[in-house]
PDB file of C-alpha atoms in Angstrom:
ATOM      1  CA  MET A 226      19.185 -22.802  12.897  1.00  0.00           C
ATOM      2  CA  SER A 227      16.022 -22.726  14.963  1.00  0.00           C
ATOM      3  CA  ASN A 228      14.488 -19.973  12.794  1.00  0.00           C
ATOM      4  CA  THR A 229      15.454 -21.794   9.560  1.00  0.00           C
ATOM      5  CA  GLN A 230      12.542 -23.147   7.391  1.00  0.00           C
ATOM      6  CA  ILE A 231      13.074 -25.089   4.226  1.00  0.00           C
ATOM      7  CA  ILE A 232       9.921 -26.087   2.494  1.00  0.00           C
ATOM      8  CA  ILE A 233       9.869 -28.446  -0.514  1.00  0.00           C
ATOM      9  CA  VAL A 234       6.610 -27.833  -2.392  1.00  0.00           C
ATOM     10  CA  SER A 235       5.357 -30.429  -4.774  1.00  0.00           C
ATOM     11  CA  GLY A 236       2.229 -31.949  -5.967  1.00  0.00           C
ATOM     12  CA  ARG A 237       0.017 -32.914  -8.880  1.00  0.00           C
ATOM     13  CA  SER A 238      -0.105 -30.552 -11.889  1.00  0.00           C
ATOM     14  CA  GLY A 239      -3.173 -28.306 -11.628  1.00  0.00           C
ATOM     15  CA  SER A 240      -3.573 -28.810  -7.889  1.00  0.00           C
ATOM     16  CA  GLY A 241      -2.287 -25.367  -6.878  1.00  0.00           C
ATOM     17  CA  LYS A 242       1.464 -25.807  -6.353  1.00  0.00           C
ATOM     18  CA  THR A 243       2.255 -22.431  -7.993  1.00  0.00           C
ATOM     19  CA  SER A 244      -0.396 -20.771  -5.767  1.00  0.00           C
ATOM     20  CA  VAL A 245       1.213 -22.272  -2.666  1.00  0.00           C
ATOM     21  CA  LEU A 246       4.674 -20.967  -3.834  1.00  0.00           C
ATOM     22  CA  ASN A 247       3.203 -17.480  -4.283  1.00  0.00           C
ATOM     23  CA  ILE A 248       1.610 -17.631  -0.899  1.00  0.00           C
ATOM     24  CA  LEU A 249       4.972 -18.618   0.626  1.00  0.00           C
ATOM     25  CA  GLU A 250       6.668 -15.699  -1.161  1.00  0.00           C
ATOM     26  CA  ASP A 251       4.087 -13.394   0.362  1.00  0.00           C
ATOM     27  CA  PHE A 252       5.044 -14.925   3.727  1.00  0.00           C
ATOM     28  CA  GLY A 253       8.613 -13.926   3.318  1.00  0.00           C
ATOM     29  CA  PHE A 254      10.134 -17.097   1.839  1.00  0.00           C
ATOM     30  CA  TYR A 255      12.859 -17.026  -0.815  1.00  0.00           C
ATOM     31  CA  VAL A 256      11.114 -19.112  -3.635  1.00  0.00           C
ATOM     32  CA  ILE A 257      12.843 -21.078  -6.397  1.00  0.00           C
ATOM     33  CA  ASP A 258      10.531 -23.112  -8.696  1.00  0.00           C
ATOM     34  CA  ASN A 259      11.539 -25.984 -11.004  1.00  0.00           C
ATOM     35  CA  LEU A 260      15.178 -26.215  -9.789  1.00  0.00           C
ATOM     36  CA  PRO A 261      16.921 -29.264 -10.957  1.00  0.00           C
ATOM     37  CA  LEU A 262      17.370 -31.743  -8.002  1.00  0.00           C
ATOM     38  CA  SER A 263      21.145 -31.828  -8.534  1.00  0.00           C
ATOM     39  CA  LEU A 264      21.303 -28.168  -7.765  1.00  0.00           C
ATOM     40  CA  VAL A 265      19.026 -28.149  -4.713  1.00  0.00           C
ATOM     41  CA  GLY A 266      21.672 -28.913  -1.995  1.00  0.00           C
ATOM     42  CA  GLN A 267      24.078 -26.212  -3.110  1.00  0.00           C
ATOM     43  CA  ALA A 268      21.211 -23.675  -3.626  1.00  0.00           C
ATOM     44  CA  VAL A 269      19.928 -24.166  -0.045  1.00  0.00           C
ATOM     45  CA  ASP A 270      23.506 -23.996   1.368  1.00  0.00           C
ATOM     46  CA  ASP A 271      24.094 -20.752  -0.421  1.00  0.00           C
ATOM     47  CA  LEU A 272      20.908 -19.169   0.694  1.00  0.00           C
ATOM     48  CA  ILE A 273      21.157 -20.246   4.303  1.00  0.00           C
ATOM     49  CA  GLY A 274      24.824 -19.177   4.334  1.00  0.00           C
ATOM     50  CA  ASN A 275      23.743 -15.726   3.222  1.00  0.00           C
ATOM     51  CA  ASP A 276      21.375 -15.520   6.126  1.00  0.00           C
ATOM     52  CA  VAL A 277      18.161 -16.374   4.180  1.00  0.00           C
ATOM     53  CA  LYS A 278      16.114 -18.029   6.889  1.00  0.00           C
ATOM     54  CA  LYS A 279      13.006 -19.082   4.829  1.00  0.00           C
ATOM     55  CA  VAL A 280      13.509 -21.071   1.577  1.00  0.00           C
ATOM     56  CA  ALA A 281      10.753 -22.685  -0.542  1.00  0.00           C
ATOM     57  CA  LEU A 282      11.664 -24.888  -3.474  1.00  0.00           C
ATOM     58  CA  GLY A 283       9.191 -26.092  -6.154  1.00  0.00           C
ATOM     59  CA  ILE A 284       9.821 -29.683  -7.476  1.00  0.00           C
ATOM     60  CA  ASP A 285       7.484 -31.504  -9.678  1.00  0.00           C
ATOM     61  CA  VAL A 286       7.365 -33.651 -12.800  1.00  0.00           C
ATOM     62  CA  ARG A 287       8.878 -30.942 -15.020  1.00  0.00           C
ATOM     63  CA  THR A 288      12.142 -32.135 -13.469  1.00  0.00           C
ATOM     64  CA  PRO A 289      13.662 -34.811 -15.770  1.00  0.00           C
ATOM     65  CA  LYS A 290      12.691 -38.379 -14.684  1.00  0.00           C
ATOM     66  CA  ALA A 291      16.225 -39.428 -14.010  1.00  0.00           C
ATOM     67  CA  ASP A 292      16.695 -36.396 -11.808  1.00  0.00           C
ATOM     68  CA  LEU A 293      13.416 -36.896  -9.914  1.00  0.00           C
ATOM     69  CA  SER A 294      14.333 -40.492  -9.152  1.00  0.00           C
ATOM     70  CA  ALA A 295      17.211 -39.080  -7.012  1.00  0.00           C
ATOM     71  CA  PHE A 296      14.777 -37.282  -4.723  1.00  0.00           C
ATOM     72  CA  GLU A 297      15.207 -39.703  -1.767  1.00  0.00           C
ATOM     73  CA  SER A 298      18.976 -39.081  -1.611  1.00  0.00           C
ATOM     74  CA  VAL A 299      18.714 -35.341  -2.078  1.00  0.00           C
ATOM     75  CA  TYR A 300      16.003 -35.172   0.612  1.00  0.00           C
ATOM     76  CA  GLN A 301      18.053 -37.316   3.018  1.00  0.00           C
ATOM     77  CA  SER A 302      21.037 -35.087   2.601  1.00  0.00           C
ATOM     78  CA  LEU A 303      18.964 -31.973   3.338  1.00  0.00           C
ATOM     79  CA  THR A 304      17.455 -33.541   6.511  1.00  0.00           C
ATOM     80  CA  ASP A 305      20.856 -34.794   7.664  1.00  0.00           C
ATOM     81  CA  LYS A 306      22.143 -31.244   7.576  1.00  0.00           C
ATOM     82  CA  TYR A 307      19.099 -29.150   8.603  1.00  0.00           C
ATOM     83  CA  HIS A 308      17.086 -31.655  10.423  1.00  0.00           C
ATOM     84  CA  GLU A 309      13.467 -30.611  11.456  1.00  0.00           C
ATOM     85  CA  ALA A 310      13.845 -27.375   9.514  1.00  0.00           C
ATOM     86  CA  VAL A 311      13.121 -29.373   6.282  1.00  0.00           C
ATOM     87  CA  LYS A 312       9.441 -29.973   5.452  1.00  0.00           C
ATOM     88  CA  ILE A 313       7.687 -31.281   2.350  1.00  0.00           C
ATOM     89  CA  LEU A 314       4.314 -29.753   1.472  1.00  0.00           C
ATOM     90  CA  TYR A 315       2.418 -31.792  -1.092  1.00  0.00           C
ATOM     91  CA  VAL A 316      -0.625 -30.518  -2.782  1.00  0.00           C
ATOM     92  CA  THR A 317      -3.197 -32.744  -4.634  1.00  0.00           C
ATOM     93  CA  ALA A 318      -6.809 -32.601  -5.840  1.00  0.00           C
ATOM     94  CA  GLN A 319      -9.469 -35.073  -6.994  1.00  0.00           C
ATOM     95  CA  GLU A 320      -8.943 -36.273 -10.574  1.00  0.00           C
ATOM     96  CA  SER A 321     -12.256 -34.829 -11.836  1.00  0.00           C
ATOM     97  CA  VAL A 322     -11.292 -31.466 -10.396  1.00  0.00           C
ATOM     98  CA  LEU A 323      -7.866 -31.616 -12.153  1.00  0.00           C
ATOM     99  CA  VAL A 324      -9.533 -32.501 -15.455  1.00  0.00           C
ATOM    100  CA  ALA A 325     -11.983 -29.650 -15.039  1.00  0.00           C
ATOM    101  CA  ARG A 326      -9.182 -27.210 -14.219  1.00  0.00           C
ATOM    102  CA  PHE A 327      -7.067 -28.189 -17.205  1.00  0.00           C
ATOM    103  CA  GLY A 328     -10.181 -27.875 -19.415  1.00  0.00           C
ATOM    104  CA  ALA A 329     -10.937 -24.382 -17.978  1.00  0.00           C
ATOM    105  CA  THR A 330      -7.407 -22.977 -18.341  1.00  0.00           C
ATOM    106  CA  ARG A 331      -6.534 -24.896 -21.562  1.00  0.00           C
ATOM    107  CA  ARG A 332      -3.082 -25.529 -20.253  1.00  0.00           C
ATOM    108  CA  VAL A 333      -1.219 -28.694 -21.307  1.00  0.00           C
ATOM    109  CA  HIS A 334      -0.210 -31.208 -18.622  1.00  0.00           C
ATOM    110  CA  PRO A 335       3.635 -31.487 -18.647  1.00  0.00           C
ATOM    111  CA  LEU A 336       3.549 -35.217 -19.264  1.00  0.00           C
ATOM    112  CA  MET A 337       1.161 -34.984 -22.268  1.00  0.00           C
ATOM    113  CA  PRO A 338       3.843 -35.372 -24.881  1.00  0.00           C
ATOM    114  CA  ILE A 339       4.723 -38.810 -23.660  1.00  0.00           C
ATOM    115  CA  ALA A 340       1.291 -39.868 -22.214  1.00  0.00           C
ATOM    116  CA  ASN A 341      -0.893 -39.014 -25.247  1.00  0.00           C
ATOM    117  CA  ASN A 342      -3.949 -38.004 -23.176  1.00  0.00           C
ATOM    118  CA  LEU A 343      -4.763 -36.266 -19.871  1.00  0.00           C
ATOM    119  CA  PRO A 344      -5.898 -39.426 -17.823  1.00  0.00           C
ATOM    120  CA  ASN A 345      -2.621 -41.217 -18.703  1.00  0.00           C
ATOM    121  CA  ALA A 346      -0.683 -38.120 -17.774  1.00  0.00           C
ATOM    122  CA  LEU A 347      -2.287 -37.815 -14.427  1.00  0.00           C
ATOM    123  CA  ALA A 348      -1.722 -41.534 -13.739  1.00  0.00           C
ATOM    124  CA  GLN A 349       1.974 -41.439 -14.719  1.00  0.00           C
ATOM    125  CA  GLU A 350       2.456 -38.311 -12.610  1.00  0.00           C
ATOM    126  CA  ILE A 351       1.164 -40.073  -9.411  1.00  0.00           C
ATOM    127  CA  GLU A 352       3.815 -42.763  -9.876  1.00  0.00           C
ATOM    128  CA  LEU A 353       6.641 -40.302 -10.555  1.00  0.00           C
ATOM    129  CA  LEU A 354       5.757 -38.201  -7.426  1.00  0.00           C
ATOM    130  CA  LYS A 355       5.427 -41.163  -5.072  1.00  0.00           C
ATOM    131  CA  PRO A 356       8.885 -40.565  -3.466  1.00  0.00           C
ATOM    132  CA  ILE A 357       7.868 -37.124  -2.663  1.00  0.00           C
ATOM    133  CA  ALA A 358       4.281 -37.845  -1.579  1.00  0.00           C
ATOM    134  CA  THR A 359       5.379 -40.713   0.689  1.00  0.00           C
ATOM    135  CA  ASN A 360       7.649 -38.403   2.684  1.00  0.00           C
ATOM    136  CA  ALA A 361       5.300 -35.425   2.832  1.00  0.00           C
ATOM    137  CA  ASP A 362       4.900 -33.754   6.157  1.00  0.00           C
ATOM    138  CA  ILE A 363       1.905 -31.717   5.003  1.00  0.00           C
ATOM    139  CA  LYS A 364      -0.702 -32.753   2.467  1.00  0.00           C
ATOM    140  CA  ILE A 365      -3.389 -30.381   1.304  1.00  0.00           C
ATOM    141  CA  ASP A 366      -6.268 -31.294  -0.987  1.00  0.00           C
ATOM    142  CA  THR A 367      -7.236 -28.231  -2.871  1.00  0.00           C
ATOM    143  CA  SER A 368     -10.318 -29.675  -4.539  1.00  0.00           C
ATOM    144  CA  THR A 369     -12.798 -27.440  -2.664  1.00  0.00           C
ATOM    145  CA  LEU A 370     -10.548 -24.604  -1.546  1.00  0.00           C
ATOM    146  CA  ASN A 371     -10.433 -21.101  -2.946  1.00  0.00           C
ATOM    147  CA  ILE A 372      -7.297 -19.064  -2.828  1.00  0.00           C
ATOM    148  CA  HIS A 373      -8.081 -17.468   0.568  1.00  0.00           C
ATOM    149  CA  GLU A 374      -8.873 -20.819   2.152  1.00  0.00           C
ATOM    150  CA  LEU A 375      -5.628 -22.235   0.700  1.00  0.00           C
ATOM    151  CA  LYS A 376      -3.605 -19.379   2.131  1.00  0.00           C
ATOM    152  CA  GLU A 377      -5.144 -20.053   5.575  1.00  0.00           C
ATOM    153  CA  LYS A 378      -4.316 -23.651   5.395  1.00  0.00           C
ATOM    154  CA  VAL A 379      -0.730 -23.019   4.411  1.00  0.00           C
ATOM    155  CA  ARG A 380      -0.374 -20.409   7.154  1.00  0.00           C
ATOM    156  CA  GLN A 381      -1.722 -22.787   9.804  1.00  0.00           C
ATOM    157  CA  HIS A 382       0.615 -25.605   8.689  1.00  0.00           C
ATOM    158  CA  ILE A 383       3.826 -23.723   8.601  1.00  0.00           C
ATOM    159  CA  GLY A 384       3.078 -21.607  11.637  1.00  0.00           C
ATOM    160  CA  VAL A 385       3.191 -18.108  10.147  1.00  0.00           C
ATOM    161  CA  ASP A 386       1.471 -15.388  12.100  1.00  0.00           C
ATOM    162  CA  ASN A 387      -1.122 -13.468  10.099  1.00  0.00           C
ATOM    163  CA  VAL A 388       0.166  -9.839  10.135  1.00  0.00           C
ATOM    164  CA  VAL A 389      -1.730  -6.809   8.582  1.00  0.00           C
ATOM    165  CA  SER A 390       0.157  -3.441   8.686  1.00  0.00           C
ATOM    166  CA  VAL A 391      -2.116  -0.464   9.200  1.00  0.00           C
ATOM    167  CA  ASN A 392      -0.837   2.723   7.513  1.00  0.00           C
ATOM    168  CA  VAL A 393      -2.383   5.898   8.791  1.00  0.00           C
ATOM    169  CA  LEU A 394      -1.652   8.672   6.396  1.00  0.00           C
ATOM    170  CA  SER A 395      -2.348  12.396   6.506  1.00  0.00           C
ATOM    171  CA  PHE A 396      -2.749  14.184   3.161  1.00  0.00           C
ATOM    172  CA  GLY A 397      -3.986  17.422   1.577  1.00  0.00           C
ATOM    173  CA  PHE A 398      -7.012  17.247  -0.743  1.00  0.00           C
ATOM    174  CA  LYS A 399      -5.468  19.989  -2.905  1.00  0.00           C
ATOM    175  CA  HIS A 400      -2.701  17.583  -3.818  1.00  0.00           C
ATOM    176  CA  GLY A 401      -5.154  14.764  -4.599  1.00  0.00           C
ATOM    177  CA  THR A 402      -6.747  11.868  -2.734  1.00  0.00           C
ATOM    178  CA  PRO A 403      -4.510   8.746  -2.257  1.00  0.00           C
ATOM    179  CA  ILE A 404      -5.718   6.260  -4.913  1.00  0.00           C
ATOM    180  CA  ASP A 405      -4.591   3.328  -2.739  1.00  0.00           C
ATOM    181  CA  ALA A 406      -6.535   4.193   0.351  1.00  0.00           C
ATOM    182  CA  ASP A 407      -8.939   1.716   1.901  1.00  0.00           C
ATOM    183  CA  PHE A 408     -10.610   4.312   4.114  1.00  0.00           C
ATOM    184  CA  VAL A 409     -10.710   8.143   3.534  1.00  0.00           C
ATOM    185  CA  PHE A 410     -11.792  10.582   6.247  1.00  0.00           C
ATOM    186  CA  ASP A 411     -12.310  14.264   5.489  1.00  0.00           C
ATOM    187  CA  VAL A 412     -11.522  16.609   8.418  1.00  0.00           C
ATOM    188  CA  ARG A 413     -11.874  19.892   6.532  1.00  0.00           C
ATOM    189  CA  ILE A 414     -15.064  20.729   8.706  1.00  0.00           C
ATOM    190  CA  LEU A 415     -12.772  21.286  11.655  1.00  0.00           C
ATOM    191  CA  PRO A 416     -11.347  24.770  12.705  1.00  0.00           C
ATOM    192  CA  ASN A 417      -8.334  25.652  10.581  1.00  0.00           C
ATOM    193  CA  PRO A 418      -5.171  27.050  12.158  1.00  0.00           C
ATOM    194  CA  HIS A 419      -4.085  28.201   8.716  1.00  0.00           C
ATOM    195  CA  TRP A 420      -5.984  31.468   9.242  1.00  0.00           C
ATOM    196  CA  GLN A 421      -3.825  32.408  12.157  1.00  0.00           C
ATOM    197  CA  GLU A 422      -0.627  33.900  10.802  1.00  0.00           C
ATOM    198  CA  ASN A 423       1.529  32.736  13.647  1.00  0.00           C
ATOM    199  CA  LEU A 424       0.301  29.137  13.248  1.00  0.00           C
ATOM    200  CA  ARG A 425       0.420  29.024   9.506  1.00  0.00           C
ATOM    201  CA  PRO A 426       4.157  27.936   9.291  1.00  0.00           C
ATOM    202  CA  GLN A 427       3.683  25.337  11.964  1.00  0.00           C
ATOM    203  CA  THR A 428       2.129  21.863  11.635  1.00  0.00           C
ATOM    204  CA  GLY A 429      -0.319  19.607  13.505  1.00  0.00           C
ATOM    205  CA  LEU A 430       2.728  18.135  15.424  1.00  0.00           C
ATOM    206  CA  ASP A 431       3.676  21.552  16.982  1.00  0.00           C
ATOM    207  CA  ASP A 432       2.569  22.499  20.508  1.00  0.00           C
ATOM    208  CA  ASP A 433       1.064  25.859  19.553  1.00  0.00           C
ATOM    209  CA  VAL A 434      -1.246  24.137  16.909  1.00  0.00           C
ATOM    210  CA  LYS A 435      -2.133  21.462  19.466  1.00  0.00           C
ATOM    211  CA  ALA A 436      -3.119  24.233  22.024  1.00  0.00           C
ATOM    212  CA  PHE A 437      -5.282  25.845  19.270  1.00  0.00           C
ATOM    213  CA  PHE A 438      -7.154  22.579  18.748  1.00  0.00           C
ATOM    214  CA  GLY A 439      -7.516  22.264  22.503  1.00  0.00           C
ATOM    215  CA  ASN A 440      -9.951  25.210  22.297  1.00  0.00           C
ATOM    216  CA  TYR A 441     -12.341  23.189  20.091  1.00  0.00           C
ATOM    217  CA  PRO A 442     -13.584  19.915  21.712  1.00  0.00           C
ATOM    218  CA  GLU A 443     -15.006  18.727  18.472  1.00  0.00           C
ATOM    219  CA  VAL A 444     -11.521  18.035  17.124  1.00  0.00           C
ATOM    220  CA  ASP A 445     -10.611  15.377  19.633  1.00  0.00           C
ATOM    221  CA  THR A 446     -14.220  14.101  19.368  1.00  0.00           C
ATOM    222  CA  MET A 447     -13.739  13.504  15.678  1.00  0.00           C
ATOM    223  CA  ALA A 448     -10.411  11.723  16.338  1.00  0.00           C
ATOM    224  CA  ASP A 449     -12.131   9.513  18.917  1.00  0.00           C
ATOM    225  CA  ASP A 450     -15.014   8.658  16.610  1.00  0.00           C
ATOM    226  CA  ILE A 451     -12.642   7.775  13.732  1.00  0.00           C
ATOM    227  CA  GLY A 452     -10.569   5.691  16.118  1.00  0.00           C
ATOM    228  CA  LYS A 453     -13.510   3.763  17.600  1.00  0.00           C
ATOM    229  CA  PHE A 454     -14.793   3.023  14.044  1.00  0.00           C
ATOM    230  CA  LEU A 455     -11.349   1.669  13.040  1.00  0.00           C
ATOM    231  CA  ILE A 456     -10.773  -0.261  16.187  1.00  0.00           C
ATOM    232  CA  LYS A 457     -14.118  -2.079  15.614  1.00  0.00           C
ATOM    233  CA  TRP A 458     -13.616  -2.896  11.956  1.00  0.00           C
ATOM    234  CA  LEU A 459      -9.938  -3.161  11.162  1.00  0.00           C
ATOM    235  CA  PRO A 460      -9.397  -6.598  12.904  1.00  0.00           C
ATOM    236  CA  ASN A 461     -11.658  -8.110  10.266  1.00  0.00           C
ATOM    237  CA  PHE A 462      -8.890  -7.605   7.708  1.00  0.00           C
ATOM    238  CA  LEU A 463      -6.807 -10.285   9.548  1.00  0.00           C
ATOM    239  CA  ASN A 464      -9.141 -12.797   7.966  1.00  0.00           C
ATOM    240  CA  ASN A 465      -9.388 -11.166   4.513  1.00  0.00           C
ATOM    241  CA  ASN A 466      -6.236 -12.215   2.755  1.00  0.00           C
ATOM    242  CA  ARG A 467      -4.587  -8.822   3.269  1.00  0.00           C
ATOM    243  CA  TYR A 468      -1.182  -7.701   4.204  1.00  0.00           C
ATOM    244  CA  SER A 469      -1.812  -4.003   4.658  1.00  0.00           C
ATOM    245  CA  VAL A 470      -4.575  -1.442   5.072  1.00  0.00           C
ATOM    246  CA  MET A 471      -4.358   2.255   4.370  1.00  0.00           C
ATOM    247  CA  VAL A 472      -6.316   4.780   6.372  1.00  0.00           C
ATOM    248  CA  ALA A 473      -6.124   8.271   4.758  1.00  0.00           C
ATOM    249  CA  ILE A 474      -6.976  11.430   6.719  1.00  0.00           C
ATOM    250  CA  GLY A 475      -7.172  14.604   4.717  1.00  0.00           C
ATOM    251  CA  CYS A 476      -7.569  18.381   5.112  1.00  0.00           C
ATOM    252  CA  THR A 477      -6.976  21.100   2.584  1.00  0.00           C
ATOM    253  CA  GLY A 478      -3.234  21.292   2.605  1.00  0.00           C
ATOM    254  CA  GLY A 479      -2.214  18.272   4.727  1.00  0.00           C
ATOM    255  CA  LYS A 480      -0.291  20.327   7.217  1.00  0.00           C
ATOM    256  CA  HIS A 481      -2.525  21.073  10.355  1.00  0.00           C
ATOM    257  CA  ARG A 482      -5.814  19.292  10.887  1.00  0.00           C
ATOM    258  CA  SER A 483      -5.085  16.011   9.080  1.00  0.00           C
ATOM    259  CA  VAL A 484      -1.616  15.803  10.672  1.00  0.00           C
ATOM    260  CA  TYR A 485      -3.002  16.310  14.150  1.00  0.00           C
ATOM    261  CA  ILE A 486      -5.957  13.796  13.691  1.00  0.00           C
ATOM    262  CA  THR A 487      -3.729  11.226  12.078  1.00  0.00           C
ATOM    263  CA  LYS A 488      -1.374  11.320  15.078  1.00  0.00           C
ATOM    264  CA  LYS A 489      -4.178  11.072  17.498  1.00  0.00           C
ATOM    265  CA  VAL A 490      -5.926   8.255  15.657  1.00  0.00           C
ATOM    266  CA  GLY A 491      -2.623   6.369  15.179  1.00  0.00           C
ATOM    267  CA  GLU A 492      -2.004   6.488  18.960  1.00  0.00           C
ATOM    268  CA  LEU A 493      -5.484   5.182  19.638  1.00  0.00           C
ATOM    269  CA  LEU A 494      -4.992   2.237  17.271  1.00  0.00           C
ATOM    270  CA  LYS A 495      -1.626   1.380  18.743  1.00  0.00           C
ATOM    271  CA  ASN A 496      -3.268   1.159  22.225  1.00  0.00           C
ATOM    272  CA  HIS A 497      -6.312  -0.897  21.065  1.00  0.00           C
ATOM    273  CA  LEU A 498      -5.504  -3.092  18.044  1.00  0.00           C
ATOM    274  CA  PRO A 499      -3.913  -6.481  18.419  1.00  0.00           C
ATOM    275  CA  ASP A 500      -0.185  -6.896  18.209  1.00  0.00           C
ATOM    276  CA  ASN A 501      -0.224  -8.422  14.662  1.00  0.00           C
ATOM    277  CA  MET A 502      -1.628  -5.133  13.364  1.00  0.00           C
ATOM    278  CA  PRO A 503       1.410  -2.840  13.632  1.00  0.00           C
ATOM    279  CA  ILE A 504       0.617   0.836  13.091  1.00  0.00           C
ATOM    280  CA  ILE A 505       2.630   3.014  10.729  1.00  0.00           C
ATOM    281  CA  ILE A 506       2.026   6.782  10.809  1.00  0.00           C
ATOM    282  CA  LYS A 507       3.036   8.845   7.736  1.00  0.00           C
ATOM    283  CA  HIS A 508       2.501  12.408   6.512  1.00  0.00           C
ATOM    284  CA  ARG A 509       2.335  12.581   2.761  1.00  0.00           C
ATOM    285  CA  GLU A 510       2.696  16.267   2.311  1.00  0.00           C
ATOM    286  CA  LYS A 511       5.672  16.703   4.596  1.00  0.00           C
ATOM    287  CA  ARG A 512       7.739  17.814   1.587  1.00  0.00           C
ATOM    288  CA  TYR A 513       5.648  20.939   1.446  1.00  0.00           C
ATOM    289  CA  TRP A 514       6.045  21.938   5.055  1.00  0.00           C
TER     290      TRP A 514
END
């Protein structure tokens, strides 16, 4: 139970509740939005019982009024069973900001059919959400936040480590440059084992090819230079709303030079990047070896 997190996300319409749910989904939470309160307890029990450790539930004024009035009892039932694992995250914003957002998006406030105008809808919403807002463990005012700042606020409040996976990929230019690469390094200027018949069937992972490269100091120098560049700049992605980065290293066929350099660079990164930047080494053209 110590690893279980159950987050009830609520707040004023237009304040960013959907954005918060999307952020939590990116953080590995199982997200359910606009679930009737009468089903919340059973849904949580089923998910936790199936070894889902992180659950986020979106509750707002789209829930029928009679159902919303039962929030206190539903919340009490959850806390009785799951104790400190249950948290309420409530998002809000200044009224002028909400009015401007509704004007910009041209969306209709969910209470407009009964409130007749937006100010009345916003006022009625505050009253309906009082049982949730009163019990909130976390309150975030999104009036001046952009999506990146909101993500960082949520991350800090719920204690999620910021992790960015670094994919180091070898490839062959003759098969095309990876379109999703963040960095591309061309190592075709290095000596090519392909022109030695005994090395042609082997790859940059084989000892004979490694020995070949050992005769050319510029090969390891290039790997070191690429590694130093990435070690300096990749940590900045931890604060850039990213979950992964791809470093692509290419030669002609993706079998010798790029494979050898990718392995060397990947090992350098493993030894020097922080623990929350795991390194994944891949060889795209392996199917052609």
